[in-house]
CSV table of C-alpha atoms and ligand atoms in Angstrom, one decimal:
chain,number,residue,atom,x,y,z
S,2,MET,CA,93.5,-32.7,18.0
S,3,ILE,CA,95.7,-32.3,21.3
S,4,ILE,CA,97.0,-35.9,21.8
S,5,ASP,CA,99.8,-37.9,23.6
S,6,SER,CA,102.3,-40.0,23.3
S,7,TYR,CA,99.6,-42.6,25.2
S,8,ASN,CA,96.8,-41.6,22.7
S,9,ARG,CA,95.0,-39.7,25.3
S,10,ILE,CA,93.3,-37.4,23.5
S,11,HIS,CA,93.5,-33.9,25.4
S,12,ASN,CA,90.3,-31.4,25.1
S,13,TYR,CA,89.4,-30.5,29.0
S,14,LEU,CA,91.2,-27.0,29.5
S,15,ARG,CA,91.4,-26.0,33.4
S,16,ILE,CA,92.2,-22.7,33.6
S,17,SER,CA,93.1,-20.9,36.7
S,18,LEU,CA,92.4,-17.1,37.7
S,19,THR,CA,94.2,-16.3,40.4
S,20,ASP,CA,96.1,-18.1,42.7
S,21,ASN,CA,94.9,-15.3,45.2
S,22,CYS,CA,92.0,-16.5,47.8
S,23,ASN,CA,89.8,-15.3,50.7
S,24,LEU,CA,90.3,-18.4,52.3
S,25,ARG,CA,93.1,-20.3,53.9
S,26,CYS,CA,92.5,-24.1,53.7
S,27,PHE,CA,95.7,-25.3,55.2
S,28,TYR,CA,95.9,-28.0,52.6
S,29,CYS,CA,96.0,-26.1,49.4
S,30,MET,CA,97.6,-23.0,50.6
S,31,PRO,CA,101.4,-23.3,52.2
S,32,GLU,CA,101.7,-22.2,55.7
S,33,GLU,CA,104.6,-20.0,55.2
S,34,ASP,CA,103.6,-16.0,54.4
S,35,TYR,CA,102.0,-16.6,51.2
S,36,ILE,CA,102.8,-13.7,48.5
S,37,PHE,CA,100.3,-13.5,45.7
S,38,THR,CA,101.5,-13.2,42.1
S,39,PRO,CA,101.3,-9.7,41.2
S,40,THR,CA,98.5,-8.7,39.1
S,41,SER,CA,100.9,-8.0,35.9
S,42,LYS,CA,101.9,-11.0,36.0
S,43,LEU,CA,99.1,-13.1,35.4
S,44,MET,CA,96.8,-13.6,32.7
S,45,GLN,CA,94.8,-10.1,31.6
S,46,PRO,CA,91.2,-11.3,29.8
S,47,ASP,CA,91.9,-10.3,26.5
S,48,GLU,CA,95.2,-13.1,27.1
S,49,ILE,CA,92.9,-15.5,28.6
S,50,GLU,CA,90.5,-14.8,25.5
S,51,THR,CA,93.1,-15.5,23.3
S,52,LEU,CA,94.3,-18.4,24.7
S,53,ALA,CA,91.5,-20.1,25.0
S,54,LYS,CA,90.1,-19.6,21.6
S,55,ILE,CA,93.6,-21.8,20.5
S,56,PHE,CA,93.0,-24.7,23.0
S,57,VAL,CA,89.5,-24.4,21.3
S,58,ARG,CA,90.8,-24.3,17.7
S,59,GLU,CA,93.6,-27.2,18.6
S,60,GLY,CA,90.5,-29.3,19.7
S,61,VAL,CA,89.2,-28.6,23.4
S,62,THR,CA,85.5,-29.0,23.9
S,63,LYS,CA,85.3,-28.3,27.5
S,64,ILE,CA,87.1,-25.4,29.8
S,65,ARG,CA,86.7,-25.3,33.7
S,66,LEU,CA,87.8,-22.1,35.6
S,67,THR,CA,89.4,-22.7,39.0
S,68,GLY,CA,92.1,-20.9,41.1
S,69,GLY,CA,93.0,-20.4,43.8
S,70,GLU,CA,89.2,-18.8,44.2
S,71,PRO,CA,88.6,-17.6,40.5
S,72,LEU,CA,85.5,-15.4,41.8
S,73,VAL,CA,87.8,-13.6,43.6
S,74,ARG,CA,88.7,-11.8,40.4
S,75,LYS,CA,87.5,-8.4,39.5
S,76,ASP,CA,87.1,-8.5,36.7
S,77,ALA,CA,85.9,-12.9,36.8
S,78,ALA,CA,82.7,-11.6,35.0
S,79,ASP,CA,84.5,-10.6,31.9
S,80,ILE,CA,86.1,-13.3,31.6
S,81,ILE,CA,83.1,-15.7,32.3
S,82,ILE,CA,81.0,-13.7,29.9
S,83,ALA,CA,83.8,-13.5,26.5
S,84,LEU,CA,84.4,-17.5,27.5
S,85,SER,CA,80.9,-18.4,27.2
S,86,ARG,CA,80.9,-17.1,23.7
S,87,LEU,CA,83.1,-19.7,23.3
S,88,PRO,CA,81.6,-23.3,21.3
S,89,VAL,CA,82.3,-25.1,24.9
S,90,ASN,CA,81.1,-26.1,28.1
S,91,LEU,CA,82.0,-23.8,30.6
S,92,THR,CA,81.8,-24.6,34.2
S,93,LEU,CA,84.0,-23.3,37.4
S,94,THR,CA,85.2,-24.5,40.5
S,95,THR,CA,84.6,-22.1,43.5
S,96,ASN,CA,84.6,-22.1,47.0
S,97,GLY,CA,81.1,-21.1,47.0
S,98,THR,CA,81.8,-18.1,49.2
S,99,ARG,CA,80.5,-15.5,46.4
S,100,LEU,CA,78.3,-16.8,44.4
S,101,HIS,CA,75.2,-14.9,45.4
S,102,GLU,CA,77.5,-11.6,43.5
S,103,PHE,CA,77.7,-13.4,40.3
S,104,MET,CA,74.1,-15.7,39.7
S,105,ASP,CA,73.4,-13.2,37.2
S,106,VAL,CA,76.7,-13.9,35.6
S,107,LEU,CA,76.4,-17.5,35.9
S,108,LEU,CA,72.8,-17.5,33.6
S,109,LYS,CA,74.1,-15.1,31.5
S,110,ALA,CA,76.4,-17.5,30.3
S,111,ASN,CA,74.8,-20.5,30.7
S,112,VAL,CA,76.9,-22.1,33.4
S,113,ARG,CA,74.8,-25.0,34.3
S,114,SER,CA,76.8,-26.6,36.7
S,115,LEU,CA,80.0,-26.3,39.2
S,116,ASN,CA,81.7,-27.5,41.4
S,117,ILE,CA,81.6,-26.1,44.6
S,118,SER,CA,84.1,-27.1,47.5
S,119,LEU,CA,83.4,-27.4,51.3
S,120,ASP,CA,84.8,-30.0,53.6
S,121,THR,CA,82.3,-30.4,56.5
S,122,LEU,CA,79.0,-29.8,57.4
S,123,GLN,CA,80.4,-28.3,60.8
S,124,ALA,CA,80.3,-24.7,60.8
S,125,HIS,CA,83.3,-24.4,63.7
S,126,LYS,CA,85.5,-27.1,61.4
S,127,PHE,CA,85.1,-24.6,58.5
S,128,CYS,CA,87.1,-22.1,60.6
S,129,VAL,CA,89.6,-25.1,61.4
S,130,ILE,CA,90.0,-26.6,57.7
S,131,THR,CA,89.6,-22.8,56.1
S,132,ARG,CA,91.1,-20.6,58.9
S,133,ARG,CA,87.7,-17.9,57.7
S,134,ASP,CA,84.2,-18.1,59.5
S,135,GLN,CA,82.6,-18.4,56.0
S,136,PHE,CA,80.3,-21.9,56.8
S,137,LYS,CA,76.7,-20.2,56.0
S,138,THR,CA,77.7,-17.9,53.4
S,139,VAL,CA,79.0,-21.6,51.2
S,140,TRP,CA,76.0,-23.6,52.6
S,141,ASP,CA,73.3,-20.8,51.6
S,142,ASN,CA,74.9,-20.7,48.7
S,143,ILE,CA,74.7,-24.0,47.8
S,144,HIS,CA,71.1,-24.6,48.5
S,145,LEU,CA,70.4,-21.0,46.3
S,146,LEU,CA,72.3,-23.2,43.3
S,147,ILE,CA,70.3,-25.4,43.7
S,148,LYS,CA,67.5,-24.4,44.1
S,149,LYS,CA,68.0,-22.2,40.8
S,150,GLY,CA,68.5,-25.9,38.7
S,151,PHE,CA,71.9,-25.7,38.9
S,152,HIS,CA,73.4,-29.3,39.1
S,153,VAL,CA,75.8,-28.7,42.0
S,154,LYS,CA,78.7,-31.3,42.9
S,155,VAL,CA,80.4,-30.5,46.4
S,156,ASN,CA,84.1,-31.3,46.7
S,157,VAL,CA,85.0,-32.8,49.9
S,158,VAL,CA,88.5,-33.4,50.9
S,159,VAL,CA,89.1,-36.2,53.5
S,160,MET,CA,91.4,-36.0,56.1
S,161,LYS,CA,92.1,-38.7,58.2
S,162,GLY,CA,91.2,-37.9,62.1
S,163,LEU,CA,90.0,-34.4,60.7
S,164,ASN,CA,87.0,-34.9,59.2
S,165,ASP,CA,86.4,-38.4,58.0
S,166,ASN,CA,83.9,-39.0,60.7
S,167,GLU,CA,81.7,-36.8,58.8
S,168,ILE,CA,81.3,-39.1,55.9
S,169,LEU,CA,77.8,-40.5,56.7
S,170,ASP,CA,76.8,-36.9,57.2
S,171,PHE,CA,77.5,-36.0,53.4
S,172,VAL,CA,76.0,-39.4,52.6
S,173,GLU,CA,73.0,-38.6,54.7
S,174,TRP,CA,73.0,-34.8,52.7
S,175,THR,CA,72.1,-36.2,49.5
S,176,LYS,CA,68.4,-37.9,51.2
S,177,GLU,CA,66.4,-35.3,51.0
S,178,THR,CA,68.9,-33.0,48.6
S,179,PRO,CA,69.8,-33.5,44.7
S,180,VAL,CA,73.4,-32.5,46.1
S,181,HIS,CA,76.4,-34.3,44.5
S,182,VAL,CA,79.0,-35.0,46.7
S,183,ARG,CA,82.2,-36.0,45.9
S,184,PHE,CA,85.0,-37.3,48.4
S,185,ILE,CA,88.4,-36.5,47.5
S,186,GLU,CA,91.6,-38.7,48.3
S,187,PHE,CA,94.1,-35.9,50.2
S,188,MET,CA,96.9,-35.4,48.0
S,189,PRO,CA,100.4,-34.2,48.4
S,190,PHE,CA,101.2,-31.0,47.0
S,191,SER,CA,104.4,-28.3,48.5
S,192,GLY,CA,103.5,-27.3,51.9
S,193,ASN,CA,100.4,-28.9,53.1
S,194,ARG,CA,101.1,-31.3,55.6
S,195,TRP,CA,100.2,-34.5,53.6
S,196,THR,CA,101.2,-37.9,54.9
S,197,SER,CA,100.2,-40.9,54.3
S,198,ASN,CA,97.9,-41.9,57.1
S,199,LYS,CA,95.9,-39.1,56.9
S,200,VAL,CA,94.7,-39.9,53.5
S,201,ALA,CA,91.2,-41.7,53.6
S,202,THR,CA,91.0,-44.2,50.7
S,203,LEU,CA,88.2,-45.1,48.1
S,204,LYS,CA,87.7,-48.5,49.7
S,205,GLN,CA,87.6,-47.4,53.7
S,206,ILE,CA,85.3,-44.4,52.5
S,207,LEU,CA,82.8,-47.3,50.7
S,208,GLU,CA,83.4,-49.0,54.0
S,209,LYS,CA,82.6,-46.9,55.8
S,210,VAL,CA,78.8,-45.8,53.8
S,211,GLU,CA,78.9,-49.7,53.4
S,212,GLU,CA,78.1,-49.4,57.8
S,213,LYS,CA,74.5,-47.6,57.1
S,214,TYR,CA,73.4,-47.4,53.5
S,215,SER,CA,73.1,-49.9,50.8
S,216,PHE,CA,74.4,-48.1,47.6
S,217,ILE,CA,74.9,-49.0,43.7
S,218,SER,CA,77.1,-47.9,41.5
S,219,LEU,CA,76.3,-45.8,38.8
S,220,PRO,CA,78.2,-46.1,34.9
S,221,HIS,CA,80.8,-44.4,34.5
S,222,GLN,CA,81.9,-42.0,31.7
S,223,LYS,CA,84.6,-41.7,29.6
S,224,ASN,CA,87.2,-39.3,31.3
S,225,GLU,CA,85.6,-39.6,34.4
S,226,VAL,CA,87.7,-39.0,37.4
S,227,ALA,CA,85.0,-39.9,40.1
S,228,LYS,CA,83.4,-42.8,40.9
S,229,LYS,CA,79.8,-42.7,41.6
S,230,TYR,CA,77.2,-44.4,43.4
S,231,THR,CA,74.0,-43.5,45.3
S,232,VAL,CA,71.5,-45.0,48.2
S,233,PRO,CA,68.9,-45.9,46.2
S,234,GLY,CA,66.0,-43.3,47.1
S,235,HIS,CA,68.3,-40.2,47.9
S,236,ALA,CA,68.0,-37.4,45.5
S,237,GLY,CA,71.6,-37.1,45.2
S,238,THR,CA,74.7,-39.4,44.5
S,239,PHE,CA,78.2,-39.7,45.8
S,240,ALA,CA,81.5,-40.0,44.2
S,241,ILE,CA,84.8,-40.7,45.3
S,242,ILE,CA,87.9,-39.1,43.1
S,243,SER,CA,90.3,-41.6,44.3
S,244,THR,CA,94.0,-40.4,42.7
S,245,MET,CA,96.4,-41.6,45.5
S,246,SER,CA,94.7,-45.1,46.3
S,247,ALA,CA,93.6,-46.2,42.6
S,248,ASN,CA,94.5,-43.8,39.9
S,249,PHE,CA,92.6,-42.7,36.5
S,250,CYS,CA,95.6,-41.6,34.5
S,251,GLY,CA,95.3,-43.8,31.5
S,252,ASP,CA,92.1,-42.1,30.8
S,253,CYS,CA,93.1,-37.8,31.6
S,254,ASN,CA,92.1,-35.9,28.8
S,255,ARG,CA,93.4,-32.8,31.3
S,256,ILE,CA,95.5,-30.0,30.6
S,257,ARG,CA,96.0,-27.3,33.5
S,258,LEU,CA,97.0,-23.5,32.7
S,259,THR,CA,97.9,-22.0,35.6
S,260,ALA,CA,97.0,-18.3,36.1
S,261,ASP,CA,100.6,-17.1,35.3
S,262,GLY,CA,99.9,-19.0,31.8
S,263,LYS,CA,102.0,-22.0,31.9
S,264,ILE,CA,100.8,-25.5,31.1
S,265,LYS,CA,101.6,-28.0,33.5
S,266,ASN,CA,100.7,-31.6,31.3
S,267,CYS,CA,99.1,-33.1,34.4
S,268,LEU,CA,98.4,-32.3,37.7
S,269,PHE,CA,101.9,-33.3,39.1
S,270,SER,CA,104.0,-32.6,36.5
S,271,LYS,CA,107.5,-30.7,37.6
S,272,GLU,CA,107.9,-29.5,34.0
S,273,GLU,CA,105.9,-26.1,32.9
S,274,THR,CA,105.3,-24.5,29.6
S,275,ASP,CA,105.4,-20.8,29.3
S,276,LEU,CA,102.5,-19.9,26.9
S,277,LEU,CA,102.0,-16.5,28.8
S,278,SER,CA,105.4,-14.9,27.8
S,279,ALA,CA,105.5,-16.8,24.3
S,280,LEU,CA,102.3,-15.0,23.5
S,281,ARG,CA,103.6,-11.8,24.5
S,282,ASN,CA,106.4,-12.4,22.4
S,283,ARG,CA,104.4,-13.1,19.7
S,284,GLU,CA,105.1,-16.5,19.1
S,285,ASP,CA,103.1,-19.4,18.1
S,286,VAL,CA,101.2,-21.3,20.9
S,287,ALA,CA,100.0,-23.7,19.5
S,288,PRO,CA,103.2,-25.9,18.8
S,289,LEU,CA,104.0,-25.1,22.4
S,290,ILE,CA,100.6,-27.2,23.5
S,291,HIS,CA,101.8,-29.6,21.4
S,292,GLN,CA,105.0,-30.2,22.5
S,293,SER,CA,103.7,-29.9,26.4
S,294,ILE,CA,101.3,-32.6,26.0
S,295,GLY,CA,103.2,-34.9,24.1
S,296,SER,CA,105.7,-34.8,26.6
S,297,LYS,CA,103.3,-36.2,29.4
S,298,ALA,CA,104.3,-38.8,31.7
S,299,LYS,CA,102.1,-41.8,31.7
S,300,GLU,CA,100.8,-41.2,35.4
S,301,LEU,CA,101.4,-38.9,38.3
S,302,GLY,CA,103.1,-36.8,36.2
S,303,GLY,CA,106.2,-39.5,36.7
S,304,GLN,CA,107.0,-38.0,40.3
S,305,PHE,CA,105.5,-41.2,42.3
S,306,THR,CA,104.6,-44.5,43.4
S,307,THR,CA,101.6,-45.8,42.8
S,308,ASN,CA,101.8,-47.0,45.8
S,309,PHE,CA,100.9,-44.1,48.3
S,310,GLU,CA,102.5,-45.5,51.3
S,311,LEU,CA,105.9,-45.0,50.1
S,312,ILE,CA,105.3,-41.5,48.6
S,313,GLN,CA,107.9,-39.5,50.9
S,314,PRO,CA,106.1,-35.4,50.6
S,315,GLU,CA,109.7,-33.9,50.4
S,316,ASN,CA,111.1,-35.3,47.5
S,317,ILE,CA,108.1,-34.1,45.3
S,318,HIS,CA,108.8,-31.2,43.2
S,319,ASN,CA,105.8,-28.8,42.2
S,320,ARG,CA,103.8,-26.3,43.1
S,321,SER,CA,101.2,-25.5,46.1
S,322,MET,CA,97.7,-26.6,44.8
S,323,ILE,CA,96.3,-22.9,45.4
S,324,THR,CA,99.2,-21.5,42.5
S,325,ILE,CA,98.3,-25.3,40.0
S,326,GLY,CA,94.6,-24.7,40.2
S,327,GLY,CA,92.8,-27.4,41.1
L,5,SAM,N1,89.1,-22.3,45.4
L,5,SAM,C1,88.2,-23.0,44.8
L,5,SAM,C2,87.2,-24.4,45.4
L,5,SAM,O1,88.0,-24.3,46.6
L,5,SAM,O2,87.0,-25.0,44.8
L,5,SAM,C3,89.2,-23.5,43.6
L,5,SAM,C4,90.5,-23.8,43.9
L,5,SAM,S1,90.9,-25.1,44.7
L,5,SAM,C5,92.6,-25.6,44.8
L,5,SAM,C6,90.4,-26.8,43.5
L,5,SAM,C7,90.0,-28.1,44.2
L,5,SAM,O3,91.1,-28.8,45.1
L,5,SAM,C8,89.0,-27.6,45.3
L,5,SAM,O4,88.0,-28.8,45.4
L,5,SAM,C9,90.1,-28.7,46.7
L,5,SAM,O5,88.8,-28.8,47.7
L,5,SAM,C10,90.6,-29.2,46.2
L,5,SAM,N2,91.9,-29.5,46.6
L,5,SAM,C11,93.3,-28.7,47.2
L,5,SAM,N3,94.3,-28.9,47.9
L,5,SAM,C12,93.8,-30.3,47.9
L,5,SAM,C13,94.7,-32.0,48.5
L,5,SAM,N4,96.0,-31.2,49.0
L,5,SAM,N5,94.1,-32.5,48.2
L,5,SAM,C14,93.0,-32.9,47.1
L,5,SAM,N6,92.0,-32.0,47.1
L,5,SAM,C15,92.6,-30.4,47.1
L,6,SF4,FE1,91.3,-21.0,48.6
L,6,SF4,FE2,90.3,-22.9,47.3
L,6,SF4,FE3,92.8,-23.9,47.9
L,6,SF4,FE4,90.4,-22.7,50.2
L,6,SF4,S1,90.9,-25.2,48.0
L,6,SF4,S2,93.1,-22.2,50.2
L,6,SF4,S3,89.4,-22.0,48.6
L,6,SF4,S4,91.4,-22.4,46.4
């Protein structure tokens, strides 16, 4: 078992396959010219498999592939198939632009649930946020997956003045479509133009939904980060991930492995533990995993206050989201 000093059992590993991406979401990717990590510094498929097996041996039961965009890696299909042979619940988070090319792989790998990011229902706004004209592809792929029977969660980073005026439209989408919308509070990372007044909080999102809908809370499962709701009669649900206004660190079971093979024991941790170099030097990596999780801070990487309005983003030491793996 991988357990930290607050008795939190860590059984959920998020592996970033790459810091590369075919979109350019401003809240995720730094604005200055970004240089992607060279392939030689990324974990290779056999290294990913070896490390994943070690994590599984130590108690991991769920693996999520993420990035950057996991499906831009040329060997993504091989990695998905290899990891599907492990005794884990395998899933992924993707921007949805390439899903149509991966349908057979996902079915073969028995991936039945995915998170897809889509911050707006308006094609022109999609271009503003992602700097790429791919709305229709993502939209079509979401519906293709739903048609094929996948459980589809749609991640929406809510930013005031940009897409908070679409909250009701997203809830309306759940009326006829069995889609699970997850509103995510905007989080601060290196170079992502975060300011506290752009955060739409859990409370504010619920107040907005209440203007039009009566809704009920859905049961909360242990380790779940999203608070879930549904409008009675709707085919889908909506949820809120309130990292900034009401964090869920007390129940955290997540370990992050960056594409260059470093453990981050929290999304906001300063410290990293280099597993890939250890593996390449033929060292035993299991003790490093336990040490890293053993030193995990109680909440928010120990970096900032739970009153998000007091956060000074320039004082946060962290990677950009695209290099962590969300
Ligand atoms: N490329 C994939 C995607 O877009 O889903 C996977 C990687 S992305 C970093 C993972 C998730 O992190 C996405 O849902 C994205 O919206 C979210 N994310 C990125 N930056 C964020 C931020 N500053 N605040 C909140 N969520 C963020
Ligand atoms: Fe790429 Fe996902 Fe980051 Fe957007 S959120 S830039 S799609 S990694």
